[in-house]
XYZ file of C-alpha atoms in Angstrom:
728
model
C 142.905 -219.343 -86.226
C 144.028 -223.076 -86.764
C 142.744 -226.481 -85.467
C 144.800 -229.494 -86.362
C 144.103 -233.140 -85.467
C 146.865 -235.528 -85.946
C 147.450 -239.031 -86.198
C 150.177 -241.634 -86.975
C 149.793 -245.385 -87.362
C 150.690 -246.112 -84.394
C 147.803 -244.613 -82.737
C 145.995 -241.777 -82.194
C 147.672 -238.448 -80.150
C 144.886 -236.416 -80.163
C 145.872 -232.644 -79.354
C 144.834 -229.139 -80.592
C 147.190 -226.211 -81.528
C 145.743 -222.839 -81.658
C 147.665 -219.549 -83.411
C 146.809 -216.208 -84.209
C 148.500 -215.326 -87.551
C 149.273 -211.635 -87.863
C 146.287 -209.536 -88.873
C 146.994 -206.541 -91.311
C 144.125 -204.902 -91.995
C 143.346 -201.299 -91.328
C 147.818 -200.781 -90.228
C 146.994 -202.588 -87.323
C 148.786 -206.064 -86.631
C 147.860 -208.177 -83.707
C 150.527 -211.339 -82.927
C 149.521 -213.780 -81.102
C 151.822 -216.784 -79.096
C 151.296 -220.466 -80.275
C 149.584 -223.085 -77.173
C 149.824 -226.582 -77.767
C 147.144 -228.267 -74.991
C 147.552 -232.298 -74.994
C 144.238 -233.482 -73.613
C 142.631 -236.930 -72.515
C 139.747 -238.634 -70.595
C 137.745 -241.386 -70.240
C 134.775 -239.584 -68.523
C 133.644 -237.058 -71.487
C 136.019 -234.197 -70.158
C 138.005 -234.177 -73.360
C 134.809 -233.539 -75.811
C 133.655 -230.707 -73.547
C 136.894 -229.134 -73.425
C 136.857 -229.773 -76.962
C 133.654 -227.999 -77.788
C 134.338 -225.360 -75.439
C 137.699 -224.690 -77.564
C 135.704 -225.474 -81.165
C 133.145 -222.651 -80.225
C 135.707 -220.142 -78.787
C 137.595 -220.488 -81.914
C 134.281 -220.354 -83.969
C 133.361 -216.671 -81.976
C 137.371 -215.306 -82.371
C 137.586 -215.911 -85.782
C 135.422 -213.463 -87.036
C 137.370 -210.973 -85.650
C 141.315 -212.265 -85.964
C 141.329 -213.791 -89.277
C 141.781 -212.835 -92.730
C 139.672 -213.893 -95.758
C 140.423 -216.699 -97.951
C 141.051 -216.497 -101.785
C 141.749 -218.396 -104.573
C 145.497 -219.875 -105.169
C 147.347 -222.037 -107.358
C 148.002 -220.832 -111.199
C 144.273 -218.923 -111.792
C 142.935 -216.307 -110.193
C 139.228 -215.866 -109.444
C 136.556 -212.853 -109.682
C 133.463 -212.819 -106.648
C 131.204 -210.027 -105.916
C 127.602 -208.772 -105.518
C 125.486 -207.044 -107.897
C 122.962 -204.109 -106.839
C 120.912 -201.570 -108.171
C 121.543 -197.589 -107.174
C 119.212 -197.692 -104.112
C 121.515 -200.678 -102.424
C 119.112 -203.781 -103.312
C 120.798 -206.854 -104.660
C 120.220 -207.720 -108.028
C 119.607 -211.800 -108.327
C 119.666 -213.287 -111.938
C 122.152 -210.830 -113.407
C 124.464 -211.772 -116.074
C 128.005 -211.697 -115.628
C 130.767 -212.216 -118.692
C 133.961 -212.492 -118.562
C 136.428 -211.906 -121.382
C 139.940 -212.375 -122.024
C 141.303 -209.786 -124.248
C 144.491 -211.893 -125.100
C 142.741 -214.829 -126.120
C 139.138 -214.488 -126.295
C 138.158 -216.743 -123.836
C 134.877 -216.196 -122.396
C 133.381 -217.414 -118.852
C 129.599 -216.224 -117.513
C 128.073 -216.247 -113.948
C 124.929 -215.579 -112.717
C 123.906 -213.666 -109.073
C 122.035 -215.966 -106.780
C 119.278 -214.391 -104.784
C 121.706 -212.758 -102.708
C 122.894 -210.837 -105.599
C 126.285 -212.608 -104.760
C 128.341 -214.493 -108.127
C 131.500 -215.890 -108.617
C 134.186 -216.874 -111.637
C 137.043 -219.190 -110.391
C 139.728 -220.491 -112.197
C 140.386 -217.684 -114.608
C 144.142 -217.583 -116.173
C 146.205 -214.807 -115.605
C 145.085 -212.176 -118.261
C 143.451 -208.669 -118.882
C 139.498 -208.904 -119.234
C 136.612 -207.452 -120.167
C 134.109 -207.360 -117.608
C 130.195 -207.073 -118.407
C 127.435 -206.820 -116.288
C 123.881 -207.266 -117.136
C 120.333 -206.993 -115.576
C 116.700 -207.308 -116.958
C 115.790 -203.578 -116.657
C 119.118 -202.121 -116.154
C 122.098 -200.506 -117.990
C 124.927 -202.746 -118.799
C 128.282 -202.025 -117.091
C 131.299 -202.654 -118.986
C 135.052 -202.876 -117.085
C 137.607 -202.899 -119.577
C 141.311 -204.157 -119.007
C 140.803 -205.260 -115.460
C 144.207 -207.503 -115.221
C 143.942 -210.508 -113.154
C 146.990 -211.282 -111.481
C 148.174 -215.194 -109.984
C 146.459 -215.961 -107.046
C 143.995 -212.808 -107.091
C 140.362 -212.693 -106.185
C 138.992 -209.513 -107.030
C 135.884 -208.396 -105.618
C 134.069 -206.373 -108.024
C 130.847 -204.895 -106.115
C 128.823 -203.234 -108.931
C 125.695 -200.981 -108.851
C 123.367 -200.957 -111.889
C 121.633 -198.071 -113.074
C 118.463 -198.321 -114.234
C 117.775 -198.151 -118.516
C 117.516 -200.396 -121.275
C 119.810 -203.404 -121.512
C 121.232 -202.270 -124.881
C 122.705 -199.262 -122.975
C 126.320 -199.180 -121.705
C 128.364 -197.849 -118.879
C 132.008 -198.131 -120.003
C 134.736 -198.203 -117.262
C 137.949 -198.200 -118.209
C 140.703 -199.427 -116.184
C 144.637 -199.939 -116.825
C 144.640 -201.899 -113.225
C 142.588 -204.252 -110.941
C 139.822 -202.168 -109.612
C 140.088 -203.516 -106.229
C 143.225 -205.308 -105.022
C 142.321 -208.177 -102.957
C 145.154 -210.418 -103.454
C 145.240 -211.566 -100.123
C 144.106 -214.749 -97.992
C 144.570 -216.325 -94.864
C 148.392 -214.608 -94.947
C 149.710 -211.627 -96.544
C 151.129 -212.962 -99.819
C 153.454 -211.105 -102.267
C 152.564 -210.731 -105.834
C 155.362 -210.084 -108.041
C 153.600 -208.454 -111.537
C 155.028 -209.089 -115.067
C 155.903 -205.023 -114.985
C 158.341 -206.101 -111.878
C 159.772 -209.200 -113.339
C 160.502 -207.339 -117.030
C 161.482 -203.533 -115.660
C 163.524 -204.500 -112.579
C 167.049 -204.730 -113.268
C 168.440 -208.135 -112.285
C 172.691 -209.099 -112.590
C 172.635 -212.599 -114.122
C 168.895 -212.129 -114.846
C 167.585 -214.450 -112.004
C 164.146 -213.809 -111.314
C 163.840 -215.851 -107.936
C 165.972 -212.586 -106.630
C 162.704 -210.307 -106.692
C 161.266 -212.836 -104.033
C 163.231 -210.204 -102.003
C 160.673 -207.491 -102.600
C 158.579 -208.916 -99.917
C 158.604 -208.129 -96.393
C 158.787 -211.641 -94.881
C 161.144 -213.201 -97.434
C 165.096 -213.134 -97.184
C 167.620 -214.133 -99.340
C 169.888 -215.911 -97.147
C 172.029 -217.293 -99.838
C 175.313 -216.042 -97.678
C 174.967 -218.476 -94.876
C 175.040 -221.262 -97.773
C 178.375 -223.194 -97.517
C 178.343 -225.034 -100.381
C 176.778 -226.673 -103.198
C 175.012 -230.052 -102.266
C 172.076 -232.404 -103.441
C 170.573 -230.635 -100.694
C 171.209 -227.004 -100.974
C 171.497 -226.750 -104.711
C 173.036 -224.285 -106.747
C 170.514 -221.625 -106.674
C 169.976 -218.714 -104.660
C 168.719 -219.701 -100.803
C 165.458 -218.122 -99.377
C 163.909 -218.015 -95.741
C 160.336 -217.337 -95.581
C 158.868 -216.005 -92.380
C 161.957 -216.994 -90.273
C 161.406 -220.610 -91.601
C 164.466 -222.847 -93.110
C 164.833 -222.412 -96.682
C 164.754 -226.097 -96.977
C 161.233 -225.998 -96.524
C 159.605 -224.117 -99.593
C 158.447 -225.648 -102.443
C 158.397 -223.993 -106.009
C 155.489 -224.749 -108.245
C 155.990 -224.021 -112.200
C 152.689 -224.186 -113.851
C 151.634 -225.987 -110.887
C 154.042 -228.397 -111.061
C 157.051 -229.045 -108.413
C 160.120 -227.457 -109.927
C 162.807 -228.939 -107.739
C 165.925 -227.796 -109.371
C 168.766 -229.085 -110.775
C 170.132 -231.084 -107.882
C 167.933 -233.273 -106.674
C 164.159 -233.187 -105.580
C 164.688 -231.638 -102.096
C 166.518 -228.946 -103.240
C 165.888 -225.314 -101.628
C 165.447 -223.371 -104.541
C 165.483 -224.244 -108.190
C 168.347 -223.203 -110.840
C 170.576 -224.318 -112.887
C 174.606 -224.341 -112.649
C 175.068 -221.164 -113.186
C 173.217 -220.307 -109.573
C 171.003 -218.162 -111.587
C 167.078 -219.408 -112.360
C 166.648 -218.935 -115.941
C 164.057 -218.023 -117.973
C 162.564 -214.382 -117.041
C 161.225 -213.888 -120.741
C 158.980 -217.127 -119.966
C 157.952 -215.616 -116.850
C 154.798 -213.437 -116.844
C 154.268 -213.182 -112.614
C 154.978 -215.147 -109.427
C 153.617 -215.273 -106.036
C 154.938 -216.255 -102.540
C 152.455 -217.662 -100.240
C 154.670 -216.968 -96.752
C 151.853 -219.251 -94.606
C 150.584 -222.467 -95.906
C 147.753 -222.840 -92.995
C 144.523 -223.039 -95.530
C 143.331 -226.144 -96.158
C 144.555 -225.984 -99.815
C 147.889 -225.750 -98.856
C 150.400 -228.377 -97.743
C 153.426 -230.823 -98.318
C 156.205 -228.426 -96.985
C 156.137 -226.026 -93.966
C 157.630 -223.010 -95.431
C 156.318 -220.738 -98.493
C 154.666 -221.364 -101.652
C 156.504 -220.125 -104.659
C 153.728 -219.999 -107.937
C 155.378 -219.386 -111.224
C 153.406 -218.616 -113.999
C 154.933 -218.643 -117.113
C 153.624 -216.509 -120.555
C 151.090 -217.937 -122.874
C 150.708 -217.183 -126.214
C 147.914 -214.962 -127.356
C 145.994 -213.698 -130.746
C 148.318 -211.564 -131.664
C 151.835 -211.943 -132.144
C 154.554 -210.963 -129.459
C 158.265 -211.795 -129.076
C 161.696 -210.626 -128.002
C 165.421 -210.953 -128.967
C 168.349 -210.182 -126.335
C 172.245 -210.468 -125.494
C 173.071 -209.302 -122.571
C 176.958 -208.884 -122.241
C 178.911 -208.394 -118.925
C 182.728 -208.111 -119.054
C 185.808 -207.123 -117.078
C 186.895 -204.226 -119.032
C 185.884 -201.423 -116.383
C 186.773 -203.763 -113.497
C 189.135 -203.286 -110.650
C 191.781 -205.172 -109.417
C 191.092 -207.961 -106.888
C 193.844 -207.501 -104.465
C 195.031 -210.821 -104.772
C 195.403 -210.570 -108.573
C 199.185 -211.324 -109.671
C 200.824 -210.205 -112.543
C 203.240 -213.293 -112.498
C 204.192 -212.270 -116.246
C 204.758 -208.771 -117.938
C 202.517 -210.143 -120.876
C 199.802 -211.564 -118.200
C 196.710 -209.092 -118.058
C 196.021 -206.727 -115.562
C 193.052 -208.332 -114.525
C 192.141 -212.091 -114.765
C 189.352 -211.958 -117.876
C 185.874 -212.504 -117.154
C 182.945 -212.450 -119.884
C 179.456 -213.176 -119.588
C 176.683 -213.527 -122.166
C 173.062 -213.978 -121.916
C 171.456 -214.222 -124.991
C 168.030 -215.915 -126.472
C 164.749 -214.924 -127.848
C 160.892 -215.541 -127.480
C 157.937 -215.796 -129.484
C 153.865 -215.991 -128.782
C 151.441 -216.438 -131.039
C 147.728 -218.023 -132.537
C 148.262 -221.216 -134.363
C 143.783 -220.882 -134.655
C 142.816 -217.925 -133.454
C 140.696 -217.707 -130.578
C 141.453 -221.221 -130.123
C 144.903 -222.716 -129.840
C 147.875 -220.777 -129.228
C 151.553 -221.443 -128.604
C 154.407 -219.774 -126.722
C 158.324 -220.258 -127.075
C 161.330 -219.674 -125.051
C 165.089 -220.140 -124.896
C 168.011 -218.207 -123.231
C 171.576 -219.364 -123.474
C 174.138 -218.568 -120.691
C 178.091 -218.261 -121.398
C 180.677 -217.435 -118.999
C 184.358 -217.551 -119.044
C 185.998 -216.237 -116.197
C 189.901 -216.841 -114.918
C 189.621 -216.910 -111.124
C 192.375 -215.687 -108.778
C 193.430 -218.862 -106.541
C 196.373 -218.137 -103.513
C 197.448 -221.868 -102.554
C 199.823 -222.562 -99.498
C 202.484 -225.433 -101.103
C 205.479 -226.982 -99.696
C 208.407 -224.477 -100.622
C 211.150 -225.745 -103.402
C 213.825 -226.800 -100.505
C 210.984 -229.056 -99.141
C 210.044 -230.690 -102.222
C 213.658 -231.920 -101.986
C 214.072 -233.205 -98.606
C 214.757 -230.240 -97.005
C 212.989 -227.948 -93.646
C 214.399 -225.668 -91.687
C 215.657 -227.043 -87.906
C 213.977 -226.440 -84.887
C 211.030 -224.322 -86.648
C 209.912 -227.835 -88.382
C 210.699 -230.099 -85.406
C 214.053 -230.786 -87.025
C 217.040 -230.770 -84.002
C 219.258 -228.414 -85.403
C 222.658 -229.822 -83.763
C 225.509 -227.625 -84.304
C 223.570 -225.502 -87.073
C 221.531 -222.080 -86.389
C 218.229 -222.480 -86.407
C 216.175 -222.470 -89.496
C 218.738 -223.828 -91.562
C 217.876 -226.187 -94.161
C 218.742 -229.378 -93.299
C 218.421 -233.027 -94.529
C 215.180 -234.469 -93.278
C 216.118 -238.135 -91.643
C 214.719 -240.610 -93.203
C 213.504 -239.002 -96.581
C 211.534 -241.020 -98.396
C 211.250 -241.434 -101.922
C 208.373 -242.691 -102.530
C 206.544 -239.074 -101.619
C 208.450 -237.153 -104.097
C 205.981 -237.817 -107.444
C 202.865 -236.780 -105.145
C 204.694 -233.190 -104.760
C 203.506 -233.047 -108.386
C 199.646 -232.169 -106.620
C 200.813 -228.842 -105.815
C 201.435 -225.842 -108.028
C 204.711 -224.919 -107.571
C 205.556 -221.534 -105.215
C 205.561 -218.505 -106.563
C 205.145 -216.363 -103.689
C 206.591 -215.026 -100.278
C 207.415 -217.802 -97.966
C 205.595 -218.886 -94.677
C 208.665 -220.194 -92.975
C 208.305 -224.254 -91.972
C 209.056 -225.078 -95.680
C 206.056 -223.306 -96.989
C 205.315 -220.618 -99.169
C 202.276 -219.097 -101.532
C 201.372 -219.604 -104.806
C 199.390 -217.293 -106.932
C 197.333 -218.949 -110.089
C 194.468 -218.172 -111.899
C 192.147 -220.562 -112.972
C 189.212 -221.105 -115.938
C 185.654 -221.929 -114.217
C 183.557 -222.002 -117.812
C 179.555 -222.167 -117.572
C 177.260 -223.387 -119.839
C 173.511 -223.257 -119.314
C 170.839 -223.637 -121.894
C 167.309 -223.093 -120.608
C 164.369 -223.681 -123.018
C 160.297 -224.054 -122.541
C 157.503 -224.848 -125.055
C 153.874 -223.880 -123.762
C 150.552 -224.724 -125.716
C 146.920 -223.571 -124.947
C 143.934 -224.860 -126.215
C 140.482 -223.616 -125.565
C 138.142 -226.768 -126.730
C 135.028 -224.284 -125.884
C 133.954 -221.782 -123.263
C 133.743 -224.926 -120.695
C 136.793 -226.643 -121.516
C 140.490 -225.302 -121.884
C 143.877 -227.094 -121.807
C 147.057 -226.401 -121.507
C 150.329 -227.830 -121.521
C 154.123 -226.668 -121.019
C 157.760 -228.647 -121.094
C 160.426 -227.359 -119.539
C 164.221 -227.538 -119.627
C 167.264 -226.568 -117.684
C 170.222 -227.865 -118.766
C 173.969 -226.807 -118.087
C 177.867 -227.771 -117.049
C 180.311 -225.914 -115.280
C 183.690 -226.842 -113.757
C 185.216 -225.152 -111.109
C 188.711 -225.332 -108.991
C 189.163 -225.033 -105.112
C 192.223 -222.851 -103.731
C 194.113 -225.561 -105.390
C 194.299 -225.048 -109.269
C 195.140 -228.528 -110.146
C 191.637 -229.974 -108.575
C 188.694 -229.556 -110.775
C 185.143 -229.585 -109.591
C 182.909 -230.658 -112.128
C 178.828 -230.160 -111.926
C 176.564 -231.390 -114.785
C 172.657 -231.032 -114.298
C 169.752 -230.987 -116.428
C 166.276 -230.357 -115.131
C 163.321 -231.102 -116.695
C 159.358 -230.344 -115.802
C 156.322 -231.644 -117.839
C 152.555 -229.825 -116.927
C 149.517 -230.568 -117.943
C 146.358 -228.931 -116.969
C 142.893 -228.984 -118.222
C 139.453 -226.620 -116.475
C 136.223 -228.027 -117.054
C 133.018 -225.955 -116.463
C 130.339 -227.940 -115.447
C 127.949 -224.792 -114.847
C 128.515 -221.531 -113.972
C 128.472 -222.530 -110.027
C 130.612 -225.460 -110.446
C 134.301 -225.445 -111.986
C 136.979 -228.627 -112.216
C 141.112 -228.362 -112.492
C 143.038 -231.106 -113.162
C 146.731 -231.204 -113.436
C 149.202 -233.864 -114.229
C 152.824 -233.157 -113.920
C 156.335 -234.536 -114.517
C 159.719 -233.324 -112.885
C 163.056 -234.847 -113.080
C 166.110 -233.790 -111.956
C 169.362 -235.739 -113.372
C 172.783 -234.531 -111.528
C 176.538 -235.245 -111.018
C 178.819 -233.902 -109.216
C 182.640 -234.998 -109.275
C 186.210 -233.960 -108.596
C 189.124 -234.574 -111.114
C 192.809 -233.687 -111.342
C 194.243 -231.628 -114.123
C 197.391 -232.955 -114.035
C 198.857 -236.330 -114.101
C 202.285 -236.769 -112.179
C 204.014 -239.667 -112.641
C 204.589 -242.285 -110.219
C 201.209 -241.189 -107.847
C 198.936 -244.056 -107.345
C 195.207 -243.489 -106.879
C 193.920 -244.756 -103.877
C 191.344 -246.080 -105.406
C 191.199 -248.153 -108.512
C 189.876 -246.178 -111.085
C 189.433 -242.636 -109.141
C 191.748 -239.464 -108.656
C 194.082 -239.445 -105.976
C 192.631 -238.999 -102.989
C 192.280 -236.852 -100.102
C 196.104 -235.911 -98.446
C 195.498 -233.462 -95.496
C 199.295 -232.073 -94.260
C 199.409 -230.294 -91.394
C 200.655 -226.870 -91.140
C 203.758 -225.335 -89.583
C 202.354 -221.645 -89.034
C 199.246 -222.124 -86.371
C 196.381 -223.596 -87.623
C 197.569 -223.713 -91.198
C 197.127 -226.996 -92.738
C 198.162 -227.739 -96.624
C 195.921 -229.538 -98.775
C 196.768 -231.101 -101.934
C 194.916 -230.729 -105.551
C 192.621 -233.336 -106.631
C 191.865 -234.617 -103.210
C 188.047 -233.894 -102.802
C 186.347 -235.282 -99.730
C 186.741 -238.564 -98.622
C 183.161 -239.456 -99.485
C 180.165 -237.951 -101.634
C 182.174 -236.063 -103.994
C 181.452 -238.547 -106.966
C 177.998 -238.585 -107.030
C 175.018 -238.975 -109.219
C 171.350 -238.166 -108.070
C 168.479 -238.843 -110.726
C 165.082 -237.838 -109.125
C 161.521 -238.260 -110.707
C 158.701 -236.701 -109.433
C 155.289 -237.579 -110.426
C 152.316 -235.335 -109.691
C 148.591 -235.572 -109.969
C 146.126 -233.101 -108.515
C 142.352 -231.977 -108.869
C 140.231 -229.553 -107.372
C 136.593 -228.807 -107.522
C 134.842 -224.984 -106.581
C 131.358 -225.119 -105.978
C 129.363 -221.818 -105.480
C 126.155 -222.509 -103.817
C 124.358 -219.443 -101.885
C 126.197 -217.969 -99.477
C 128.811 -221.589 -99.813
C 132.013 -221.291 -101.565
C 133.444 -224.816 -101.342
C 136.607 -225.720 -102.580
C 137.271 -229.368 -102.383
C 140.437 -231.284 -103.671
C 142.821 -233.982 -103.591
C 146.756 -234.178 -104.282
C 149.041 -237.209 -105.217
C 152.683 -237.315 -105.753
C 155.247 -240.462 -106.166
C 158.935 -239.586 -105.776
C 161.477 -241.772 -107.197
C 165.049 -240.581 -105.751
C 168.221 -242.766 -107.208
C 171.209 -241.828 -105.377
C 174.838 -242.900 -105.608
C 177.671 -241.643 -104.611
C 181.464 -242.680 -104.496
C 184.571 -242.459 -102.456
C 188.378 -241.602 -103.098
C 189.795 -242.249 -99.721
C 192.125 -240.081 -97.688
C 195.282 -240.161 -95.643
C 196.411 -237.564 -93.230
C 199.742 -236.286 -92.132
C 200.572 -234.890 -88.908
C 203.216 -232.655 -90.016
C 205.356 -231.896 -93.351
C 208.176 -233.547 -91.203
C 206.313 -236.668 -91.361
C 205.043 -236.324 -94.921
C 208.650 -236.245 -95.954
C 208.980 -239.561 -94.054
C 205.863 -240.996 -95.588
C 204.585 -241.439 -92.322
C 200.802 -241.175 -91.932
C 198.664 -240.646 -88.895
C 195.545 -241.595 -90.780
C 194.637 -243.803 -94.295
C 191.026 -244.677 -94.951
C 188.914 -245.694 -97.586
C 184.639 -245.593 -96.660
C 183.074 -248.554 -98.770
C 181.369 -247.039 -101.523
C 177.428 -246.909 -101.338
C 175.610 -248.836 -104.125
C 172.613 -247.135 -105.469
C 169.684 -246.584 -103.218
C 166.318 -245.956 -104.651
C 163.857 -244.448 -102.540
C 160.374 -244.907 -103.254
C 157.613 -242.774 -101.824
C 153.563 -242.144 -102.339
C 152.584 -238.916 -100.587
C 149.101 -237.377 -100.987
C 146.519 -235.468 -99.433
C 143.062 -234.339 -99.377
C 141.000 -231.046 -98.409
C 137.996 -229.295 -98.325
C 137.030 -225.577 -97.784
C 133.872 -223.738 -97.165
C 133.795 -220.067 -97.438
C 130.789 -218.763 -95.630
C 129.372 -215.460 -97.064
C 127.351 -214.494 -93.783
C 127.080 -210.909 -94.638
C 128.214 -208.334 -97.445
C 131.248 -207.903 -95.200
C 131.767 -211.148 -93.057
C 132.903 -214.264 -94.571
C 133.725 -217.079 -92.541
C 136.028 -220.012 -93.971
C 136.008 -223.386 -92.474
C 138.467 -226.069 -93.843
C 140.323 -229.635 -92.888
C 143.072 -230.668 -95.016
C 144.555 -234.847 -94.446
C 147.843 -235.390 -95.775
C 149.381 -238.934 -95.732
C 152.608 -240.672 -96.580
C 153.051 -244.175 -97.354
C 156.524 -244.315 -96.098
C 160.107 -244.346 -97.960
C 161.365 -247.558 -99.332
C 164.460 -248.791 -100.630
C 166.159 -251.763 -101.231
C 169.908 -251.585 -101.823
C 172.465 -254.723 -102.402
C 175.570 -254.264 -100.684
C 178.222 -256.278 -103.044
C 181.175 -258.544 -101.599
C 183.869 -255.661 -101.141
C 187.279 -255.840 -99.568
C 189.757 -253.272 -98.707
C 193.465 -253.997 -98.367
C 194.887 -251.546 -95.277
C 199.026 -251.271 -95.497
C 201.470 -248.692 -96.435
C 199.762 -245.818 -98.334
C 203.115 -246.393 -100.890
C 203.112 -249.100 -101.499
C 200.287 -251.199 -104.288
C 198.493 -253.953 -101.703
C 198.322 -256.818 -104.383
C 198.535 -260.558 -104.277
C 201.812 -260.472 -104.768
C 203.131 -258.450 -101.719
C 204.014 -261.031 -98.727
C 203.093 -258.460 -96.606
C 200.773 -259.019 -93.758
C 197.776 -256.783 -93.697
C 194.384 -256.598 -92.189
C 191.500 -255.972 -94.524
C 187.635 -255.438 -94.413
C 184.808 -257.251 -95.755
C 181.249 -257.400 -95.532
C 178.385 -258.605 -97.857
C 174.648 -258.773 -97.311
C 171.480 -257.750 -98.478
C 169.711 -254.795 -96.366
C 166.230 -253.072 -96.829
C 165.045 -249.920 -95.912
C 161.429 -248.951 -94.641
C 160.137 -245.712 -93.274
C 157.316 -246.170 -91.782
C 153.426 -244.342 -92.931
C 152.593 -241.266 -91.198
C 149.442 -238.849 -91.788
C 148.080 -235.671 -90.233
C 144.706 -234.709 -90.204
C 144.201 -230.529 -90.012
C 141.424 -228.513 -89.718
C 140.872 -224.728 -90.218
C 138.665 -221.864 -89.874
C 139.078 -218.525 -91.027
C 136.627 -215.412 -91.602
C 137.301 -212.101 -93.065
C 134.971 -208.629 -93.165
């Protein structure tokens, strides 16, 4: 259950929201309904209502809410130490040692026999539990995964401390990874062993029941969606998810607001570098926030005391592919199907630099794809290119000619002739009305390179440090239905993560993370041909969009090299600076987590314009009479800046061995987006499409000019959120 208190800069708006989350234990699921009640009073009625609701929530929380566990890029162990009779053992020593790096952490059970070891890196561990007058209990090969809180209740037998009872396990002894919500872990074995076309490991997110790959509904790649996959978590919008790469936001290859990270290949490369990842579908615990959707936490591999590595090459080609319906052999020497070849290659290595102290891991993956895509375009036929159209069908009067006879278009404008070069020649069936099909195959090359370097350092049992740098760089060239129109995407995404964990005492642990994410993305149209006599609508740009209404129902003809009027000469440069610090304290029956998060977003966007002209029909195009011509003023670079942050505190109170009450509060704030854009003086002369509008032309024309300075500020907004939960 969750209580939220929200405030805004223009005044307090008291409200509360009660929500019963899915309760998944013992095979039962209870789903409540959301209730929002607004209350206010000057005689204290609101306070009485609030206290009454709070008491109700505290009682209900004991029955309807699962437990709280550690999230982020680490794991934790907690439990109770007892003797063979069931009595608790205070002062027992718990020693946790990583078998991969020899990192060692200790804890001491309190008067209730309870212990907690937070902020452990995912690894395989050896756990020793010892107490005065009891045999030492040793558990081997206990694997901790990201986001897991292992509940380890241990019973010690009376005996000498030098006597050991050893238990070997290849899997966690108790699986207690879920918290308030059902979290979805994709473990290392699944990441490595499950086959994936394209080796995009984010496809494994759909293994969880509340996550759906909704990429099929994504219309096209843009600055807000990106080229990667599209996921809906718990029915929420894909744009509400957040991806953390070693604890730092991974925005992807297009902009800071992309739904899913991913390069120009459409794949999320680096599967050899991924150890495991965890998906939290509901972020209603106090330590979560920033986005309303799911949180995907990805943890990469690290070096160990033993050398490990891999080398790989994956090949996919068209040797056994079947022919597409639209594949046409235009020449006898053409291949049966368009050629396709994809190579994914690379290697990884992890090793110690200094045994038990310093470790390094590196990974590189290359992606190369050559694919000739079949394209079907509707183009003017050979007669239309000479100024002839069938009478009657195309709107031409037939006179003494029979309907369908090719006749010269009256008022044919020879200035339009060069623009026919923007269409490929017809080579398929004629559609009538001066149009025909054109079948072509166009190359769509893709190049992408992914790399990561990670360094881990253990200064002592109380101090560990980790640093990683990731880069994803690539480019691709594609076309629309018209093979002469090329769309080029160039991207570079980078993530730098620095983290340090300090153990003040067995009961107090601090973790600090600082990170930097950068996205550089360019998206533009170009023309693969340069017909003589074709003038661009905007100086220095490719020919703009020319739309010609079709003659076959709603069929329209769009020439190559046009691209939409605006937004397709686009450059995004976004920087994200992240700082986060969390402290976890165990005191008696209390396990307290508190921390803060701050983020600085710098978004620099620039988009251009090519211009656009529309003709109602092929008949009007041949006459050079457009129905619309427009050029949108190019927007100047818009540098958005914003500071965002949050602080939270959460207490998990262990009331009994089978009952824990979790209470938390989170406050998020934003200083608001600030942008200062200078709009330079500009002018557009709107005249005939087919003439050059320069100073030597004596024709009267109208124009557009604007100049000035604009500043955009979106005001501050803050929100407070309280929460409590329990589990049995």
